Amino acid sequence: MMNRRWVLDHYPQGAATKDIWRLEDAPIPDLQPGQILVKTRWLSLDPYMRGRIAPGANYTAGVAPGDVMQGGGMGEVIASAHPGWKVGDLAESMEMGWQTHAVLSPDLPGAKATNRVPEDIPPQAALSWLGMPGLTAYVGLTEIGRPLPGETVVVSAASGAVGQLVGQIAKLMGARVVAIAGSDEKLSYCEELGFDIAISHRDPEMAEKLAKACPEGVDVFWDNTGGVIHDTVLAQLATRARVVVCGRIAVVDKPAGEDIGLRSSARLIVTRARVEGLVVFDWWHKRTEAIRHLQQWHAAGHIRYREDVLEGFERMPEAFLRMMSGANIGKQLVKI
């Protein structure tokens, strides 16, 4: 039995293209004590992956040419040298990588750990609303954004894997939610989720419509995009606003130094706003708490979500480019 895997062929120059990865076969190593062999069923596509294929420094080690592409996934245990895992168990791990088979060490700490997939959910949910995107939304709002009842929360990329959950959790916390998205279909989806107002970032009057939607300013800004949206919202912050910088997908392919953005320091002084970057891996100790709340909200019908699914392992680069271009609605997944 061989392992099919996508490895990084070379770093992209500007936007990623399909040819930066190559598909290859490799033998599966023998299991060491404490390890399990997992056959992949689902793989996750997430914007953080773009930073992993850049040669520059990031908050964690990236992918070097010749390495298996990093990423989370879930699958079925087909061999075990770990006393707590048996053949047939379903496992989720951020260490899965773009490969058909993964040798995992369940007892690694924090985000490197392998987790059991709860039995009462579709297994791919462990990669979306009950996985890393759900944890991101939960900790970003409860620990950083902290919206109060009646406050206004603005979410960019509001129909995406994280944004759709941020808006729904903010509503559960009693906030008004203004969604920013890029197509009529995405805006309609945000309205279906119960967000109060949905504004297109392609609208030339976006700033004016945002000001009308937030007459007392923006109390919490969840920034998934950077770029023009970031600048527009920062210009409309309320006093003591909180800005959660979660993603930069609008500018990640631009040359280093090009994304300077609004010279916002004066505005931050006036509003006494707080801007904080969010890396979910710093908050993995909150995973159990987040899962408990997310499961309760979902069971009560308060959490809805969409998945954008491509089928076939060979389509991993296609799915990545689809996500980066914003063509997906909801969580981008590949079913193996």
mmCIF file of N, CA, C and O in Angstrom, residues 160-212:
data_model
loop_
_atom_site.group_PDB
_atom_site.id
_atom_site.type_symbol
_atom_site.label_atom_id
_atom_site.label_comp_id
_atom_site.label_asym_id
_atom_site.label_seq_id
_atom_site.Cartn_x
_atom_site.Cartn_y
_atom_site.Cartn_z
ATOM 1 N N GLY A 160 -17.960 33.099 4.973
ATOM 2 C CA GLY A 160 -16.928 32.074 4.955
ATOM 3 C C GLY A 160 -16.990 31.133 6.141
ATOM 4 O O GLY A 160 -17.875 31.219 6.998
ATOM 5 N N ALA A 161 -16.017 30.234 6.208
ATOM 6 C CA ALA A 161 -16.015 29.192 7.237
ATOM 7 C C ALA A 161 -16.040 29.775 8.634
ATOM 8 O O ALA A 161 -16.768 29.303 9.513
ATOM 9 N N VAL A 162 -15.248 30.823 8.876
ATOM 10 C CA VAL A 162 -15.211 31.458 10.191
ATOM 11 C C VAL A 162 -16.275 32.538 10.304
ATOM 12 O O VAL A 162 -16.990 32.631 11.307
ATOM 13 N N GLY A 163 -16.403 33.359 9.269
ATOM 14 C CA GLY A 163 -17.330 34.487 9.327
ATOM 15 C C GLY A 163 -18.765 34.092 9.607
ATOM 16 O O GLY A 163 -19.466 34.756 10.379
ATOM 17 N N GLN A 164 -19.234 32.990 9.007
ATOM 18 C CA GLN A 164 -20.622 32.572 9.227
ATOM 19 C C GLN A 164 -20.868 32.217 10.689
ATOM 20 O O GLN A 164 -21.962 32.428 11.214
ATOM 21 N N LEU A 165 -19.835 31.703 11.360
ATOM 22 C CA LEU A 165 -19.968 31.350 12.771
ATOM 23 C C LEU A 165 -19.813 32.572 13.667
ATOM 24 O O LEU A 165 -20.519 32.710 14.671
ATOM 25 N N VAL A 166 -18.906 33.474 13.304
ATOM 26 C CA VAL A 166 -18.728 34.696 14.082
ATOM 27 C C VAL A 166 -20.044 35.456 14.179
ATOM 28 O O VAL A 166 -20.469 35.876 15.264
ATOM 29 N N GLY A 167 -20.703 35.640 13.045
ATOM 30 C CA GLY A 167 -21.957 36.382 13.048
ATOM 31 C C GLY A 167 -23.027 35.725 13.891
ATOM 32 O O GLY A 167 -23.755 36.399 14.639
ATOM 33 N N GLN A 168 -23.137 34.403 13.810
ATOM 34 C CA GLN A 168 -24.176 33.701 14.564
ATOM 35 C C GLN A 168 -23.888 33.730 16.066
ATOM 36 O O GLN A 168 -24.807 33.893 16.881
ATOM 37 N N ILE A 169 -22.625 33.573 16.444
ATOM 38 C CA ILE A 169 -22.287 33.631 17.871
ATOM 39 C C ILE A 169 -22.492 35.045 18.401
ATOM 40 O O ILE A 169 -22.984 35.240 19.523
ATOM 41 N N ALA A 170 -22.135 36.041 17.597
ATOM 42 C CA ALA A 170 -22.356 37.427 18.022
ATOM 43 C C ALA A 170 -23.843 37.700 18.247
ATOM 44 O O ALA A 170 -24.220 38.393 19.205
ATOM 45 N N LYS A 171 -24.704 37.154 17.398
ATOM 46 C CA LYS A 171 -26.150 37.300 17.598
ATOM 47 C C LYS A 171 -26.571 36.634 18.906
ATOM 48 O O LYS A 171 -27.402 37.169 19.655
ATOM 49 N N LEU A 172 -26.006 35.458 19.189
ATOM 50 C CA LEU A 172 -26.333 34.770 20.441
ATOM 51 C C LEU A 172 -25.886 35.579 21.656
ATOM 52 O O LEU A 172 -26.475 35.464 22.735
ATOM 53 N N MET A 173 -24.879 36.418 21.472
ATOM 54 C CA MET A 173 -24.395 37.265 22.560
ATOM 55 C C MET A 173 -25.171 38.578 22.651
ATOM 56 O O MET A 173 -24.861 39.425 23.492
ATOM 57 N N GLY A 174 -26.164 38.735 21.780
ATOM 58 C CA GLY A 174 -27.036 39.900 21.859
ATOM 59 C C GLY A 174 -26.618 41.084 21.017
ATOM 60 O O GLY A 174 -27.193 42.181 21.149
ATOM 61 N N ALA A 175 -25.660 40.896 20.122
ATOM 62 C CA ALA A 175 -25.159 42.003 19.309
ATOM 63 C C ALA A 175 -25.942 42.156 18.008
ATOM 64 O O ALA A 175 -26.612 41.224 17.555
ATOM 65 N N ARG A 176 -25.853 43.349 17.420
ATOM 66 C CA ARG A 176 -26.259 43.567 16.033
ATOM 67 C C ARG A 176 -25.095 43.125 15.151
ATOM 68 O O ARG A 176 -23.938 43.347 15.489
ATOM 69 N N VAL A 177 -25.409 42.521 14.006
ATOM 70 C CA VAL A 177 -24.341 42.028 13.134
ATOM 71 C C VAL A 177 -24.490 42.635 11.748
ATOM 72 O O VAL A 177 -25.555 42.524 11.121
ATOM 73 N N VAL A 178 -23.431 43.277 11.295
ATOM 74 C CA VAL A 178 -23.355 43.800 9.931
ATOM 75 C C VAL A 178 -22.363 42.929 9.170
ATOM 76 O O VAL A 178 -21.186 42.835 9.549
ATOM 77 N N ALA A 179 -22.846 42.267 8.127
ATOM 78 C CA ALA A 179 -22.021 41.355 7.341
ATOM 79 C C ALA A 179 -21.472 42.073 6.117
ATOM 80 O O ALA A 179 -22.183 42.844 5.461
ATOM 81 N N ILE A 180 -20.223 41.796 5.801
ATOM 82 C CA ILE A 180 -19.621 42.282 4.563
ATOM 83 C C ILE A 180 -19.202 41.059 3.755
ATOM 84 O O ILE A 180 -18.489 40.180 4.247
ATOM 85 N N ALA A 181 -19.677 40.984 2.523
ATOM 86 C CA ALA A 181 -19.377 39.845 1.645
ATOM 87 C C ALA A 181 -19.326 40.358 0.207
ATOM 88 O O ALA A 181 -19.556 41.538 -0.050
ATOM 89 N N GLY A 182 -19.067 39.442 -0.744
ATOM 90 C CA GLY A 182 -18.734 39.916 -2.078
ATOM 91 C C GLY A 182 -19.640 39.544 -3.218
ATOM 92 O O GLY A 182 -19.324 39.860 -4.363
ATOM 93 N N SER A 183 -20.755 38.855 -2.980
ATOM 94 C CA SER A 183 -21.657 38.503 -4.073
ATOM 95 C C SER A 183 -23.083 38.492 -3.561
ATOM 96 O O SER A 183 -23.329 38.409 -2.349
ATOM 97 N N ASP A 184 -24.039 38.562 -4.497
ATOM 98 C CA ASP A 184 -25.452 38.539 -4.105
ATOM 99 C C ASP A 184 -25.783 37.246 -3.371
ATOM 100 O O ASP A 184 -26.546 37.258 -2.393
ATOM 101 N N GLU A 185 -25.221 36.124 -3.833
ATOM 102 C CA GLU A 185 -25.491 34.834 -3.187
ATOM 103 C C GLU A 185 -24.968 34.824 -1.760
ATOM 104 O O GLU A 185 -25.636 34.354 -0.831
ATOM 105 N N LYS A 186 -23.781 35.374 -1.555
ATOM 106 C CA LYS A 186 -23.208 35.420 -0.214
ATOM 107 C C LYS A 186 -23.994 36.365 0.690
ATOM 108 O O LYS A 186 -24.226 36.066 1.863
ATOM 109 N N LEU A 187 -24.405 37.492 0.147
ATOM 110 C CA LEU A 187 -25.188 38.435 0.939
ATOM 111 C C LEU A 187 -26.523 37.813 1.340
ATOM 112 O O LEU A 187 -26.979 37.974 2.477
ATOM 113 N N SER A 188 -27.153 37.091 0.417
ATOM 114 C CA SER A 188 -28.426 36.419 0.731
ATOM 115 C C SER A 188 -28.233 35.371 1.816
ATOM 116 O O SER A 188 -29.079 35.215 2.709
ATOM 117 N N TYR A 189 -27.112 34.641 1.756
ATOM 118 C CA TYR A 189 -26.841 33.641 2.778
ATOM 119 C C TYR A 189 -26.693 34.295 4.146
ATOM 120 O O TYR A 189 -27.212 33.796 5.153
ATOM 121 N N CYS A 190 -25.996 35.426 4.205
ATOM 122 C CA CYS A 190 -25.847 36.143 5.478
ATOM 123 C C CYS A 190 -27.209 36.564 6.027
ATOM 124 O O CYS A 190 -27.448 36.506 7.239
ATOM 125 N N GLU A 191 -28.092 36.986 5.150
ATOM 126 C CA GLU A 191 -29.439 37.363 5.594
ATOM 127 C C GLU A 191 -30.204 36.146 6.091
ATOM 128 O O GLU A 191 -30.946 36.223 7.088
ATOM 129 N N GLU A 192 -30.014 34.995 5.434
ATOM 130 C CA GLU A 192 -30.657 33.761 5.880
ATOM 131 C C GLU A 192 -30.199 33.385 7.290
ATOM 132 O O GLU A 192 -30.974 32.810 8.068
ATOM 133 N N LEU A 193 -28.954 33.692 7.604
ATOM 134 C CA LEU A 193 -28.413 33.363 8.917
ATOM 135 C C LEU A 193 -28.918 34.303 10.009
ATOM 136 O O LEU A 193 -28.642 34.080 11.190
ATOM 137 N N GLY A 194 -29.625 35.348 9.611
ATOM 138 C CA GLY A 194 -30.189 36.261 10.598
ATOM 139 C C GLY A 194 -29.340 37.472 10.901
ATOM 140 O O GLY A 194 -29.620 38.210 11.849
ATOM 141 N N PHE A 195 -28.289 37.707 10.086
ATOM 142 C CA PHE A 195 -27.491 38.908 10.288
ATOM 143 C C PHE A 195 -28.361 40.117 9.954
ATOM 144 O O PHE A 195 -29.195 40.074 9.050
ATOM 145 N N ASP A 196 -28.148 41.204 10.662
ATOM 146 C CA ASP A 196 -29.063 42.341 10.566
ATOM 147 C C ASP A 196 -28.973 43.082 9.237
ATOM 148 O O ASP A 196 -29.991 43.496 8.672
ATOM 149 N N ILE A 197 -27.759 43.262 8.737
ATOM 150 C CA ILE A 197 -27.536 43.986 7.493
ATOM 151 C C ILE A 197 -26.397 43.303 6.754
ATOM 152 O O ILE A 197 -25.429 42.850 7.383
ATOM 153 N N ALA A 198 -26.491 43.240 5.432
ATOM 154 C CA ALA A 198 -25.422 42.672 4.615
ATOM 155 C C ALA A 198 -25.030 43.686 3.545
ATOM 156 O O ALA A 198 -25.882 44.206 2.827
ATOM 157 N N ILE A 199 -23.738 43.970 3.458
ATOM 158 C CA ILE A 199 -23.213 44.983 2.543
ATOM 159 C C ILE A 199 -22.141 44.357 1.653
ATOM 160 O O ILE A 199 -21.279 43.609 2.137
ATOM 161 N N SER A 200 -22.176 44.678 0.367
ATOM 162 C CA SER A 200 -21.175 44.161 -0.561
ATOM 163 C C SER A 200 -19.924 45.027 -0.524
ATOM 164 O O SER A 200 -19.996 46.256 -0.610
ATOM 165 N N HIS A 201 -18.774 44.384 -0.428
ATOM 166 C CA HIS A 201 -17.524 45.154 -0.472
ATOM 167 C C HIS A 201 -17.209 45.621 -1.886
ATOM 168 O O HIS A 201 -16.291 46.422 -2.100
ATOM 169 N N ARG A 202 -17.976 45.119 -2.866
ATOM 170 C CA ARG A 202 -17.810 45.577 -4.249
ATOM 171 C C ARG A 202 -18.642 46.824 -4.552
ATOM 172 O O ARG A 202 -18.523 47.413 -5.620
ATOM 173 N N ASP A 203 -19.512 47.198 -3.633
ATOM 174 C CA ASP A 203 -20.363 48.366 -3.807
ATOM 175 C C ASP A 203 -19.515 49.636 -3.683
ATOM 176 O O ASP A 203 -18.842 49.835 -2.666
ATOM 177 N N PRO A 204 -19.536 50.511 -4.689
ATOM 178 C CA PRO A 204 -18.742 51.753 -4.578
ATOM 179 C C PRO A 204 -19.186 52.639 -3.420
ATOM 180 O O PRO A 204 -18.444 53.528 -3.001
ATOM 181 N N GLU A 205 -20.384 52.395 -2.899
ATOM 182 C CA GLU A 205 -20.873 53.176 -1.762
ATOM 183 C C GLU A 205 -20.773 52.385 -0.452
ATOM 184 O O GLU A 205 -21.514 52.638 0.491
ATOM 185 N N MET A 206 -19.835 51.445 -0.395
ATOM 186 C CA MET A 206 -19.703 50.621 0.804
ATOM 187 C C MET A 206 -19.517 51.469 2.058
ATOM 188 O O MET A 206 -20.149 51.223 3.088
ATOM 189 N N ALA A 207 -18.647 52.466 2.011
ATOM 190 C CA ALA A 207 -18.379 53.274 3.194
ATOM 191 C C ALA A 207 -19.630 53.998 3.661
ATOM 192 O O ALA A 207 -19.926 54.047 4.867
ATOM 193 N N GLU A 208 -20.374 54.553 2.712
ATOM 194 C CA GLU A 208 -21.602 55.270 3.070
ATOM 195 C C GLU A 208 -22.645 54.325 3.654
ATOM 196 O O GLU A 208 -23.316 54.651 4.651
ATOM 197 N N LYS A 209 -22.771 53.141 3.072
ATOM 198 C CA LYS A 209 -23.754 52.181 3.573
ATOM 199 C C LYS A 209 -23.334 51.644 4.942
ATOM 200 O O LYS A 209 -24.191 51.376 5.800
ATOM 201 N N LEU A 210 -22.036 51.489 5.157
ATOM 202 C CA LEU A 210 -21.572 51.050 6.464
ATOM 203 C C LEU A 210 -21.878 52.108 7.517
ATOM 204 O O LEU A 210 -22.326 51.782 8.626
ATOM 205 N N ALA A 211 -21.660 53.368 7.179
ATOM 206 C CA ALA A 211 -21.948 54.447 8.126
ATOM 207 C C ALA A 211 -23.437 54.493 8.476
ATOM 208 O O ALA A 211 -23.815 54.713 9.633
ATOM 209 N N LYS A 212 -24.276 54.250 7.496
ATOM 210 C CA LYS A 212 -25.720 54.234 7.741
ATOM 211 C C LYS A 212 -26.102 53.039 8.614
ATOM 212 O O LYS A 212 -26.979 53.139 9.483
#
